mmCIF file of C-alpha atoms in Angstrom:
data_model
loop_
_atom_site.group_PDB
_atom_site.id
_atom_site.type_symbol
_atom_site.label_atom_id
_atom_site.label_comp_id
_atom_site.label_asym_id
_atom_site.label_seq_id
_atom_site.Cartn_x
_atom_site.Cartn_y
_atom_site.Cartn_z
ATOM 1 C CA UNK A 1 37.955 98.677 172.783
ATOM 2 C CA UNK A 2 40.449 98.846 175.599
ATOM 3 C CA UNK A 3 43.029 97.111 173.386
ATOM 4 C CA UNK A 4 42.575 99.712 170.656
ATOM 5 C CA UNK A 5 42.830 102.519 173.184
ATOM 6 C CA UNK A 6 45.982 101.046 174.692
ATOM 7 C CA UNK A 7 47.548 100.665 171.236
ATOM 8 C CA UNK A 8 46.664 104.233 170.343
ATOM 9 C CA UNK A 9 48.130 105.478 173.617
ATOM 10 C CA UNK A 10 51.330 103.515 173.014
ATOM 11 C CA UNK A 11 51.622 104.879 169.461
ATOM 12 C CA UNK A 12 51.132 108.429 170.667
ATOM 13 C CA UNK A 13 54.055 108.004 173.047
ATOM 14 C CA UNK A 14 56.407 107.059 170.216
ATOM 15 C CA UNK A 15 58.691 109.816 168.916
ATOM 16 C CA UNK A 16 57.770 110.344 165.249
ATOM 17 C CA UNK A 17 60.065 113.327 164.745
ATOM 18 C CA UNK A 18 62.659 113.111 161.966
ATOM 19 C CA UNK A 19 65.469 112.655 164.481
ATOM 20 C CA UNK A 20 63.478 110.029 166.358
ATOM 21 C CA UNK A 21 62.712 108.086 163.181
ATOM 22 C CA UNK A 22 66.351 108.256 162.118
ATOM 23 C CA UNK A 23 67.559 107.088 165.522
ATOM 24 C CA UNK A 24 65.304 103.981 165.416
ATOM 25 C CA UNK A 25 66.110 103.058 161.818
ATOM 26 C CA UNK A 26 68.301 100.075 161.020
ATOM 27 C CA UNK A 27 71.936 100.644 160.097
ATOM 28 C CA UNK A 28 71.198 99.961 156.421
ATOM 29 C CA UNK A 29 68.390 102.514 156.291
ATOM 30 C CA UNK A 30 70.550 105.002 158.207
ATOM 31 C CA UNK A 31 73.347 104.606 155.647
ATOM 32 C CA UNK A 32 70.827 105.174 152.835
ATOM 33 C CA UNK A 33 69.536 108.338 154.517
ATOM 34 C CA UNK A 34 73.040 109.677 155.202
ATOM 35 C CA UNK A 35 74.073 108.980 151.608
ATOM 36 C CA UNK A 36 71.011 110.796 150.267
ATOM 37 C CA UNK A 37 71.618 113.788 152.551
ATOM 38 C CA UNK A 38 75.222 114.013 151.347
ATOM 39 C CA UNK A 39 74.012 113.874 147.745
ATOM 40 C CA UNK A 40 71.475 116.610 148.490
ATOM 41 C CA UNK A 41 74.019 118.912 150.176
ATOM 42 C CA UNK A 42 76.522 118.366 147.358
ATOM 43 C CA UNK A 43 73.826 119.083 144.764
ATOM 44 C CA UNK A 44 72.962 122.385 146.456
ATOM 45 C CA UNK A 45 76.658 123.300 146.578
ATOM 46 C CA UNK A 46 76.885 122.740 142.806
ATOM 47 C CA UNK A 47 73.639 124.646 142.190
ATOM 48 C CA UNK A 48 74.818 127.700 144.133
ATOM 49 C CA UNK A 49 78.299 127.637 142.598
ATOM 50 C CA UNK A 50 76.911 127.335 139.063
ATOM 51 C CA UNK A 51 74.414 130.125 139.645
ATOM 52 C CA UNK A 52 77.227 132.461 140.697
ATOM 53 C CA UNK A 53 79.456 131.281 137.838
ATOM 54 C CA UNK A 54 76.781 131.794 135.181
ATOM 55 C CA UNK A 55 75.850 135.210 136.519
ATOM 56 C CA UNK A 56 79.511 136.269 136.425
ATOM 57 C CA UNK A 57 79.888 134.849 132.892
ATOM 58 C CA UNK A 58 76.878 136.796 131.620
ATOM 59 C CA UNK A 59 78.124 140.004 133.219
ATOM 60 C CA UNK A 60 81.622 139.527 131.784
ATOM 61 C CA UNK A 61 80.243 138.793 128.323
ATOM 62 C CA UNK A 62 78.115 141.952 128.418
ATOM 63 C CA UNK A 63 81.086 144.133 129.437
ATOM 64 C CA UNK A 64 83.368 142.635 126.798
ATOM 65 C CA UNK A 65 80.684 142.868 124.120
ATOM 66 C CA UNK A 66 80.396 146.617 124.711
ATOM 67 C CA UNK A 67 84.169 147.007 124.515
ATOM 68 C CA UNK A 68 84.413 144.881 121.358
ATOM 69 C CA UNK A 69 81.734 146.838 119.496
ATOM 70 C CA UNK A 70 82.841 150.226 120.804
ATOM 71 C CA UNK A 71 84.819 150.912 117.638
ATOM 72 C CA UNK A 72 88.189 150.567 119.360
ATOM 73 C CA UNK A 73 90.811 148.924 117.101
ATOM 74 C CA UNK A 74 91.059 145.208 117.799
ATOM 75 C CA UNK A 75 94.839 145.364 118.227
ATOM 76 C CA UNK A 76 94.466 147.988 120.947
ATOM 77 C CA UNK A 77 91.749 145.955 122.675
ATOM 78 C CA UNK A 78 93.986 142.897 122.562
ATOM 79 C CA UNK A 79 96.865 144.847 124.061
ATOM 80 C CA UNK A 80 94.600 145.906 126.929
ATOM 81 C CA UNK A 81 93.380 142.440 127.881
ATOM 82 C CA UNK A 82 96.651 140.625 127.098
ATOM 83 C CA UNK A 83 97.259 137.105 125.765
ATOM 84 C CA UNK A 84 96.043 135.366 128.962
ATOM 85 C CA UNK A 85 92.875 137.164 130.143
ATOM 86 C CA UNK A 86 90.572 135.978 132.918
ATOM 87 C CA UNK A 87 87.177 136.489 131.273
ATOM 88 C CA UNK A 88 85.598 133.774 129.148
ATOM 89 C CA UNK A 89 84.722 136.012 126.189
ATOM 90 C CA UNK A 90 88.160 137.611 126.418
ATOM 91 C CA UNK A 91 89.794 134.172 126.221
ATOM 92 C CA UNK A 92 87.952 133.391 122.993
ATOM 93 C CA UNK A 93 88.908 136.775 121.550
ATOM 94 C CA UNK A 94 92.529 136.352 122.665
ATOM 95 C CA UNK A 95 92.717 132.883 121.087
ATOM 96 C CA UNK A 96 91.610 134.297 117.740
ATOM 97 C CA UNK A 97 93.911 137.313 117.930
ATOM 98 C CA UNK A 98 96.937 135.234 118.916
ATOM 99 C CA UNK A 99 96.434 132.942 115.947
ATOM 100 C CA UNK A 100 95.841 135.988 113.735
ATOM 101 C CA UNK A 101 99.191 137.458 114.738
ATOM 102 C CA UNK A 102 101.003 134.137 114.449
ATOM 103 C CA UNK A 103 99.683 133.764 110.914
ATOM 104 C CA UNK A 104 101.642 136.817 109.743
ATOM 105 C CA UNK A 105 105.077 136.290 108.258
ATOM 106 C CA UNK A 106 107.913 138.676 108.999
ATOM 107 C CA UNK A 107 107.483 140.282 105.594
ATOM 108 C CA UNK A 108 103.864 141.138 106.446
ATOM 109 C CA UNK A 109 102.276 138.392 104.362
ATOM 110 C CA UNK A 110 99.886 135.785 105.700
ATOM 111 C CA UNK A 111 100.637 132.091 106.069
ATOM 112 C CA UNK A 112 98.206 129.957 104.079
ATOM 113 C CA UNK A 113 95.237 128.516 105.976
ATOM 114 C CA UNK A 114 95.049 131.350 108.476
ATOM 115 C CA UNK A 115 91.237 131.460 108.541
ATOM 116 C CA UNK A 116 90.840 127.786 109.410
ATOM 117 C CA UNK A 117 93.487 127.985 112.120
ATOM 118 C CA UNK A 118 91.805 131.024 113.678
ATOM 119 C CA UNK A 119 88.461 129.213 113.669
ATOM 120 C CA UNK A 120 89.989 126.135 115.280
ATOM 121 C CA UNK A 121 91.755 128.225 117.933
ATOM 122 C CA UNK A 122 88.466 129.860 118.942
ATOM 123 C CA UNK A 123 86.649 126.516 118.827
ATOM 124 C CA UNK A 124 89.190 125.068 121.264
ATOM 125 C CA UNK A 125 88.712 128.075 123.572
ATOM 126 C CA UNK A 126 84.918 127.644 123.440
ATOM 127 C CA UNK A 127 85.302 123.921 124.141
ATOM 128 C CA UNK A 128 87.312 124.684 127.269
ATOM 129 C CA UNK A 129 84.716 127.147 128.466
ATOM 130 C CA UNK A 130 81.986 124.606 127.748
ATOM 131 C CA UNK A 131 83.763 122.054 129.904
ATOM 132 C CA UNK A 132 84.055 124.557 132.756
ATOM 133 C CA UNK A 133 80.409 125.644 132.501
ATOM 134 C CA UNK A 134 79.040 122.102 132.368
ATOM 135 C CA UNK A 135 81.253 120.582 135.053
ATOM 136 C CA UNK A 136 79.109 119.247 137.875
ATOM 137 C CA UNK A 137 75.877 119.170 135.899
ATOM 138 C CA UNK A 138 76.249 115.441 135.278
ATOM 139 C CA UNK A 139 76.218 114.924 139.066
ATOM 140 C CA UNK A 140 72.882 116.740 139.288
ATOM 141 C CA UNK A 141 71.505 114.511 136.534
ATOM 142 C CA UNK A 142 72.772 111.421 138.358
ATOM 143 C CA UNK A 143 71.200 112.511 141.653
ATOM 144 C CA UNK A 144 67.926 113.341 139.951
ATOM 145 C CA UNK A 145 67.699 109.929 138.303
ATOM 146 C CA UNK A 146 69.016 107.697 141.105
ATOM 147 C CA UNK A 147 68.062 109.323 144.430
ATOM 148 C CA UNK A 148 64.387 108.194 144.328
ATOM 149 C CA UNK A 149 65.464 104.598 143.719
ATOM 150 C CA UNK A 150 68.089 104.713 146.451
ATOM 151 C CA UNK A 151 65.412 106.027 148.807
ATOM 152 C CA UNK A 152 63.036 103.316 147.597
ATOM 153 C CA UNK A 153 65.654 100.688 148.410
ATOM 154 C CA UNK A 154 65.823 102.046 151.964
ATOM 155 C CA UNK A 155 62.033 101.954 152.181
ATOM 156 C CA UNK A 156 61.782 98.370 150.952
ATOM 157 C CA UNK A 157 64.506 97.237 153.327
ATOM 158 C CA UNK A 158 62.886 99.101 156.235
ATOM 159 C CA UNK A 159 59.452 97.600 155.557
ATOM 160 C CA UNK A 160 60.954 94.120 155.306
ATOM 161 C CA UNK A 161 62.633 94.674 158.673
ATOM 162 C CA UNK A 162 59.357 95.968 160.154
ATOM 163 C CA UNK A 163 57.488 92.869 158.961
ATOM 164 C CA UNK A 164 60.210 90.657 160.405
ATOM 165 C CA UNK A 165 59.755 92.340 163.792
ATOM 166 C CA UNK A 166 55.978 91.961 163.536
ATOM 167 C CA UNK A 167 56.383 88.238 162.817
ATOM 168 C CA UNK A 168 58.822 87.830 165.695
ATOM 169 C CA UNK A 169 56.584 89.597 168.223
ATOM 170 C CA UNK A 170 53.335 88.286 166.703
ATOM 171 C CA UNK A 171 51.860 91.698 167.441
ATOM 172 C CA UNK A 172 50.150 93.718 164.719
ATOM 173 C CA UNK A 173 48.913 96.661 166.733
ATOM 174 C CA UNK A 174 49.610 100.252 165.694
ATOM 175 C CA UNK A 175 52.411 100.760 168.203
ATOM 176 C CA UNK A 176 54.351 97.889 166.629
ATOM 177 C CA UNK A 177 53.642 98.545 162.952
ATOM 178 C CA UNK A 178 53.736 102.344 162.691
ATOM 179 C CA UNK A 179 57.347 103.107 163.715
ATOM 180 C CA UNK A 180 58.954 100.673 161.282
ATOM 181 C CA UNK A 181 56.784 101.800 158.370
ATOM 182 C CA UNK A 182 57.391 105.477 159.155
ATOM 183 C CA UNK A 183 61.163 104.959 159.305
ATOM 184 C CA UNK A 184 61.080 103.150 155.975
ATOM 185 C CA UNK A 185 58.986 105.821 154.235
ATOM 186 C CA UNK A 186 61.327 108.526 155.518
ATOM 187 C CA UNK A 187 64.052 107.129 153.219
ATOM 188 C CA UNK A 188 61.844 107.654 150.180
ATOM 189 C CA UNK A 189 61.015 111.166 151.351
ATOM 190 C CA UNK A 190 64.687 112.079 151.651
ATOM 191 C CA UNK A 191 65.294 110.580 148.206
ATOM 192 C CA UNK A 192 62.640 112.842 146.711
ATOM 193 C CA UNK A 193 64.000 115.868 148.588
ATOM 194 C CA UNK A 194 67.389 115.172 146.992
ATOM 195 C CA UNK A 195 66.084 114.346 143.521
ATOM 196 C CA UNK A 196 63.502 117.058 142.822
ATOM 197 C CA UNK A 197 65.804 120.111 143.185
ATOM 198 C CA UNK A 198 68.543 118.267 141.301
ATOM 199 C CA UNK A 199 66.259 117.637 138.305
ATOM 200 C CA UNK A 200 64.753 121.135 138.301
ATOM 201 C CA UNK A 201 68.070 122.942 138.549
ATOM 202 C CA UNK A 202 69.823 120.576 136.134
ATOM 203 C CA UNK A 203 67.329 121.539 133.440
ATOM 204 C CA UNK A 204 67.612 125.240 134.268
ATOM 205 C CA UNK A 205 71.412 125.305 134.517
ATOM 206 C CA UNK A 206 71.795 123.221 131.375
ATOM 207 C CA UNK A 207 69.580 125.677 129.466
ATOM 208 C CA UNK A 208 71.549 128.622 130.897
ATOM 209 C CA UNK A 209 74.813 126.972 129.864
ATOM 210 C CA UNK A 210 73.532 126.422 126.332
ATOM 211 C CA UNK A 211 72.519 130.085 126.060
ATOM 212 C CA UNK A 212 75.910 131.294 127.292
ATOM 213 C CA UNK A 213 77.775 128.966 124.930
ATOM 214 C CA UNK A 214 75.495 130.062 122.106
ATOM 215 C CA UNK A 215 76.574 133.638 122.788
ATOM 216 C CA UNK A 216 80.238 132.600 122.685
ATOM 217 C CA UNK A 217 79.738 130.796 119.386
ATOM 218 C CA UNK A 218 77.871 133.766 117.899
ATOM 219 C CA UNK A 219 80.695 136.086 118.942
ATOM 220 C CA UNK A 220 83.298 133.720 117.478
ATOM 221 C CA UNK A 221 81.415 133.663 114.172
ATOM 222 C CA UNK A 222 81.178 137.469 114.083
ATOM 223 C CA UNK A 223 84.849 137.847 114.978
ATOM 224 C CA UNK A 224 85.827 135.302 112.339
ATOM 225 C CA UNK A 225 83.814 137.250 109.774
ATOM 226 C CA UNK A 226 85.680 140.455 110.665
ATOM 227 C CA UNK A 227 89.045 138.734 110.362
ATOM 228 C CA UNK A 228 87.927 137.124 107.094
ATOM 229 C CA UNK A 229 87.382 140.583 105.622
ATOM 230 C CA UNK A 230 90.891 141.520 106.705
ATOM 231 C CA UNK A 231 92.274 138.393 105.059
ATOM 232 C CA UNK A 232 90.399 139.057 101.820
ATOM 233 C CA UNK A 233 91.617 142.652 101.803
#
């Protein structure tokens, strides 16, 4: 009874705070924890940046959509935004208008294949915007799929080290076993803290990106239809 009480007293004196557990961990487990924390911080940086980017893209698309369907002549709208605009929707519109103007000969006639070239020009512009919108999302997917296993590696290594210490000291009381196990499990906890937000926000941001790109593609199709009527006329 006294042995159990002494072990419990010794365990209660051990610092089980996160900093205390980290300080007692082996160098390998520490490196795992630091790596996971870096992955988590970087994931949150991407999440915040993408949230701001997508919100700005939706706002820009809404403003341009109102201007495009306001009834203003397309040539005048193009003159306002210029050939190298900043907005994503404006870039797609500018790509189509530039190719439209380049497809006119000096005598006013159209060069053959204008419609397909206009479509390709807008497709290239959409592809560039897709690359910008989706950049960084693959990192979130990687963190979400690998962080738990990296944390598990730290846990397995930490438990193995704890058992080695137990065998060396030939002491299995709580004060000897608990710290090593707690340090090892902390690695898995950090892995989950890194992975769960990465998975959740990857799915959300990927869906948001698809919706934004779908809007760009719908606009390109509508714009191409308008230009097709001009070509047929």
